[in-house]
Amino acid sequence: MIPHTSLTHAQPPRPHPAIVVSSPPSAPLSHFGQLAQAVAETLATRRDPRQLHPLMTPAAFECLQDNIGVYGWRTTPRLRRLRSLSPRPGALEVCAVVQCGGRVRALALRFEGVERAWLCCYLRTA
C-alpha cells in the first residue's frame, strides 16, 4: 500500500516584517498591464531583465531570470486579457493571457504595496 502524502502548494512570499507596508498609491489596472507586458517581453528575450529589477523582490526576479526564453524569441508577446483580484488591502493578484506567435500562455503576478510603491513579489507562467 502506498502511504498517503499531502501536497503542499507554494505560497507567495509575504513582505519582510521589517519593511513598513503603507498604503501604496492607487494605480489603474493599465499600469499592471504594462508591467505584465514587460514581464512577458522579458520571458520572450525581447527586454533586458535588469529593467524590471527595481520593481521586483529578489525571489520574483530570480524566478524571472530562471524563465527567460520560455516564451520563445521569434515574435513579440501580446497581452490579450488581464484580470485582477485584491485579496486584501495592499495586495493585488494579476493574471494575464499572453499570445506568443501561435501559442497562448498564462502569466500570474502578485504585487504588494511596499514603501508607497507596488512591488512584484510572485511570478508564475505556464
PDB file of C-alpha atoms in Angstrom:
ATOM      1  CA  MET A   1       0.000   0.000   0.000  1.00  0.00           C
ATOM      2  CA  ILE A   2       1.281   3.454  -0.900  1.00  0.00           C
ATOM      3  CA  PRO A   3       1.309   5.865   2.039  1.00  0.00           C
ATOM      4  CA  HIS A   4      -0.836   8.969   1.709  1.00  0.00           C
ATOM      5  CA  THR A   5       1.180  12.127   1.260  1.00  0.00           C
ATOM      6  CA  SER A   6      -0.203  15.599   1.258  1.00  0.00           C
ATOM      7  CA  LEU A   7       0.817  18.046  -1.403  1.00  0.00           C
ATOM      8  CA  THR A   8       1.813  21.480  -0.287  1.00  0.00           C
ATOM      9  CA  HIS A   9       1.346  24.453  -2.528  1.00  0.00           C
ATOM     10  CA  ALA A  10       3.906  27.207  -2.575  1.00  0.00           C
ATOM     11  CA  GLN A  11       2.532  30.375  -1.060  1.00  0.00           C
ATOM     12  CA  PRO A  12       3.505  33.776  -2.423  1.00  0.00           C
ATOM     13  CA  PRO A  13       6.145  35.367  -0.212  1.00  0.00           C
ATOM     14  CA  ARG A  14       4.981  37.957   2.288  1.00  0.00           C
ATOM     15  CA  PRO A  15       6.821  41.240   2.742  1.00  0.00           C
ATOM     16  CA  HIS A  16       9.649  41.130   5.260  1.00  0.00           C
ATOM     17  CA  PRO A  17       8.346  42.190   8.698  1.00  0.00           C
ATOM     18  CA  ALA A  18      10.978  44.934   8.896  1.00  0.00           C
ATOM     19  CA  ILE A  19       9.562  46.603   5.774  1.00  0.00           C
ATOM     20  CA  VAL A  20       6.839  49.091   6.553  1.00  0.00           C
ATOM     21  CA  VAL A  21       3.836  48.319   4.403  1.00  0.00           C
ATOM     22  CA  SER A  22       1.943  51.518   3.920  1.00  0.00           C
ATOM     23  CA  SER A  23      -0.873  52.408   1.655  1.00  0.00           C
ATOM     24  CA  PRO A  24       0.503  52.061  -1.886  1.00  0.00           C
ATOM     25  CA  PRO A  25      -0.514  54.688  -4.393  1.00  0.00           C
ATOM     26  CA  SER A  26      -3.608  53.841  -6.330  1.00  0.00           C
ATOM     27  CA  ALA A  27      -2.743  52.683  -9.819  1.00  0.00           C
ATOM     28  CA  PRO A  28      -5.048  51.882 -12.715  1.00  0.00           C
ATOM     29  CA  LEU A  29      -5.187  48.318 -13.973  1.00  0.00           C
ATOM     30  CA  SER A  30      -3.436  49.514 -17.142  1.00  0.00           C
ATOM     31  CA  HIS A  31      -0.307  50.167 -15.017  1.00  0.00           C
ATOM     32  CA  PHE A  32      -0.205  46.483 -14.042  1.00  0.00           C
ATOM     33  CA  GLY A  33      -0.955  45.535 -17.636  1.00  0.00           C
ATOM     34  CA  GLN A  34       2.152  47.435 -18.719  1.00  0.00           C
ATOM     35  CA  LEU A  35       4.188  45.583 -16.083  1.00  0.00           C
ATOM     36  CA  ALA A  36       2.749  42.225 -17.211  1.00  0.00           C
ATOM     37  CA  GLN A  37       3.614  43.114 -20.827  1.00  0.00           C
ATOM     38  CA  ALA A  38       7.175  43.973 -19.758  1.00  0.00           C
ATOM     39  CA  VAL A  39       7.497  40.638 -17.926  1.00  0.00           C
ATOM     40  CA  ALA A  40       6.180  38.771 -20.993  1.00  0.00           C
ATOM     41  CA  GLU A  41       8.666  40.600 -23.227  1.00  0.00           C
ATOM     42  CA  THR A  42      11.460  39.610 -20.853  1.00  0.00           C
ATOM     43  CA  LEU A  43      10.324  35.971 -20.899  1.00  0.00           C
ATOM     44  CA  ALA A  44      10.496  36.179 -24.706  1.00  0.00           C
ATOM     45  CA  THR A  45      14.024  37.692 -24.585  1.00  0.00           C
ATOM     46  CA  ARG A  46      12.718  40.970 -26.053  1.00  0.00           C
ATOM     47  CA  ARG A  47      13.547  43.068 -22.961  1.00  0.00           C
ATOM     48  CA  ASP A  48      16.553  43.243 -20.665  1.00  0.00           C
ATOM     49  CA  PRO A  49      15.543  41.795 -17.256  1.00  0.00           C
ATOM     50  CA  ARG A  50      17.575  44.489 -15.464  1.00  0.00           C
ATOM     51  CA  GLN A  51      14.825  46.958 -16.402  1.00  0.00           C
ATOM     52  CA  LEU A  52      12.439  45.089 -14.079  1.00  0.00           C
ATOM     53  CA  HIS A  53      14.879  44.519 -11.219  1.00  0.00           C
ATOM     54  CA  PRO A  54      13.813  47.597  -9.186  1.00  0.00           C
ATOM     55  CA  LEU A  55      10.158  46.554  -9.466  1.00  0.00           C
ATOM     56  CA  MET A  56      10.565  43.013  -8.094  1.00  0.00           C
ATOM     57  CA  THR A  57      11.576  41.221  -4.926  1.00  0.00           C
ATOM     58  CA  PRO A  58      14.765  39.138  -5.148  1.00  0.00           C
ATOM     59  CA  ALA A  59      12.736  35.895  -5.272  1.00  0.00           C
ATOM     60  CA  ALA A  60      10.466  37.136  -8.077  1.00  0.00           C
ATOM     61  CA  PHE A  61      13.442  38.465 -10.028  1.00  0.00           C
ATOM     62  CA  GLU A  62      15.242  35.132  -9.674  1.00  0.00           C
ATOM     63  CA  CYS A  63      12.146  33.346 -10.990  1.00  0.00           C
ATOM     64  CA  LEU A  64      12.042  35.777 -13.918  1.00  0.00           C
ATOM     65  CA  GLN A  65      15.694  35.098 -14.742  1.00  0.00           C
ATOM     66  CA  ASP A  66      15.173  31.329 -14.486  1.00  0.00           C
ATOM     67  CA  ASN A  67      12.360  31.502 -17.061  1.00  0.00           C
ATOM     68  CA  ILE A  68      13.870  33.842 -19.659  1.00  0.00           C
ATOM     69  CA  GLY A  69      13.313  32.325 -23.083  1.00  0.00           C
ATOM     70  CA  VAL A  70      10.291  30.147 -22.240  1.00  0.00           C
ATOM     71  CA  TYR A  71       8.063  32.289 -24.474  1.00  0.00           C
ATOM     72  CA  GLY A  72      10.351  31.759 -27.459  1.00  0.00           C
ATOM     73  CA  TRP A  73      12.039  34.530 -29.350  1.00  0.00           C
ATOM     74  CA  ARG A  74      10.503  34.725 -32.800  1.00  0.00           C
ATOM     75  CA  THR A  75       7.604  37.056 -32.059  1.00  0.00           C
ATOM     76  CA  THR A  76       6.892  39.767 -29.523  1.00  0.00           C
ATOM     77  CA  PRO A  77       4.307  38.614 -26.978  1.00  0.00           C
ATOM     78  CA  ARG A  78       0.993  40.477 -26.804  1.00  0.00           C
ATOM     79  CA  LEU A  79      -1.250  40.783 -23.779  1.00  0.00           C
ATOM     80  CA  ARG A  80      -4.720  39.548 -24.739  1.00  0.00           C
ATOM     81  CA  ARG A  81      -6.579  39.557 -21.414  1.00  0.00           C
ATOM     82  CA  LEU A  82      -5.901  40.888 -17.957  1.00  0.00           C
ATOM     83  CA  ARG A  83      -7.753  40.154 -14.717  1.00  0.00           C
ATOM     84  CA  SER A  84      -7.055  41.281 -11.178  1.00  0.00           C
ATOM     85  CA  LEU A  85      -8.104  40.487  -7.629  1.00  0.00           C
ATOM     86  CA  SER A  86      -7.236  42.235  -4.399  1.00  0.00           C
ATOM     87  CA  PRO A  87      -7.219  39.540  -1.688  1.00  0.00           C
ATOM     88  CA  ARG A  88      -6.522  42.179   0.980  1.00  0.00           C
ATOM     89  CA  PRO A  89      -5.632  45.856   1.156  1.00  0.00           C
ATOM     90  CA  GLY A  90      -2.128  46.476  -0.149  1.00  0.00           C
ATOM     91  CA  ALA A  91      -2.032  43.330  -2.312  1.00  0.00           C
ATOM     92  CA  LEU A  92      -3.067  42.733  -5.909  1.00  0.00           C
ATOM     93  CA  GLU A  93      -3.015  39.494  -7.885  1.00  0.00           C
ATOM     94  CA  VAL A  94      -2.954  39.846 -11.660  1.00  0.00           C
ATOM     95  CA  CYS A  95      -3.374  37.122 -14.255  1.00  0.00           C
ATOM     96  CA  ALA A  96      -2.859  37.636 -17.954  1.00  0.00           C
ATOM     97  CA  VAL A  97      -3.378  35.721 -21.158  1.00  0.00           C
ATOM     98  CA  VAL A  98      -0.383  36.279 -23.416  1.00  0.00           C
ATOM     99  CA  GLN A  99      -0.215  35.447 -27.121  1.00  0.00           C
ATOM    100  CA  CYS A 100       3.249  34.416 -28.373  1.00  0.00           C
ATOM    101  CA  GLY A 101       3.045  33.715 -32.067  1.00  0.00           C
ATOM    102  CA  GLY A 102       0.702  30.764 -32.389  1.00  0.00           C
ATOM    103  CA  ARG A 103       0.855  29.856 -28.685  1.00  0.00           C
ATOM    104  CA  VAL A 104      -1.163  31.189 -25.777  1.00  0.00           C
ATOM    105  CA  ARG A 105       0.432  31.444 -22.332  1.00  0.00           C
ATOM    106  CA  ALA A 106      -0.763  32.244 -18.831  1.00  0.00           C
ATOM    107  CA  LEU A 107       1.065  34.692 -16.594  1.00  0.00           C
ATOM    108  CA  ALA A 108       0.345  35.252 -12.896  1.00  0.00           C
ATOM    109  CA  LEU A 109       1.840  38.081 -10.853  1.00  0.00           C
ATOM    110  CA  ARG A 110       1.334  39.211  -7.273  1.00  0.00           C
ATOM    111  CA  PHE A 111       2.039  42.775  -6.236  1.00  0.00           C
ATOM    112  CA  GLU A 112       2.451  44.022  -2.681  1.00  0.00           C
ATOM    113  CA  GLY A 113       2.267  47.611  -1.572  1.00  0.00           C
ATOM    114  CA  VAL A 114       5.685  48.279  -0.064  1.00  0.00           C
ATOM    115  CA  GLU A 115       7.023  51.671   0.975  1.00  0.00           C
ATOM    116  CA  ARG A 116       4.413  53.611  -1.022  1.00  0.00           C
ATOM    117  CA  ALA A 117       5.039  51.628  -4.226  1.00  0.00           C
ATOM    118  CA  TRP A 118       3.890  48.394  -5.862  1.00  0.00           C
ATOM    119  CA  LEU A 119       6.475  45.599  -5.893  1.00  0.00           C
ATOM    120  CA  CYS A 120       6.090  42.283  -7.759  1.00  0.00           C
ATOM    121  CA  CYS A 121       6.710  39.558  -5.219  1.00  0.00           C
ATOM    122  CA  TYR A 122       5.477  36.463  -7.089  1.00  0.00           C
ATOM    123  CA  LEU A 123       5.655  35.320 -10.699  1.00  0.00           C
ATOM    124  CA  ARG A 124       4.478  32.160 -12.410  1.00  0.00           C
ATOM    125  CA  THR A 125       3.914  31.303 -16.054  1.00  0.00           C
ATOM    126  CA  ALA A 126       2.617  28.337 -17.997  1.00  0.00           C
TER     127      ALA A 126
END
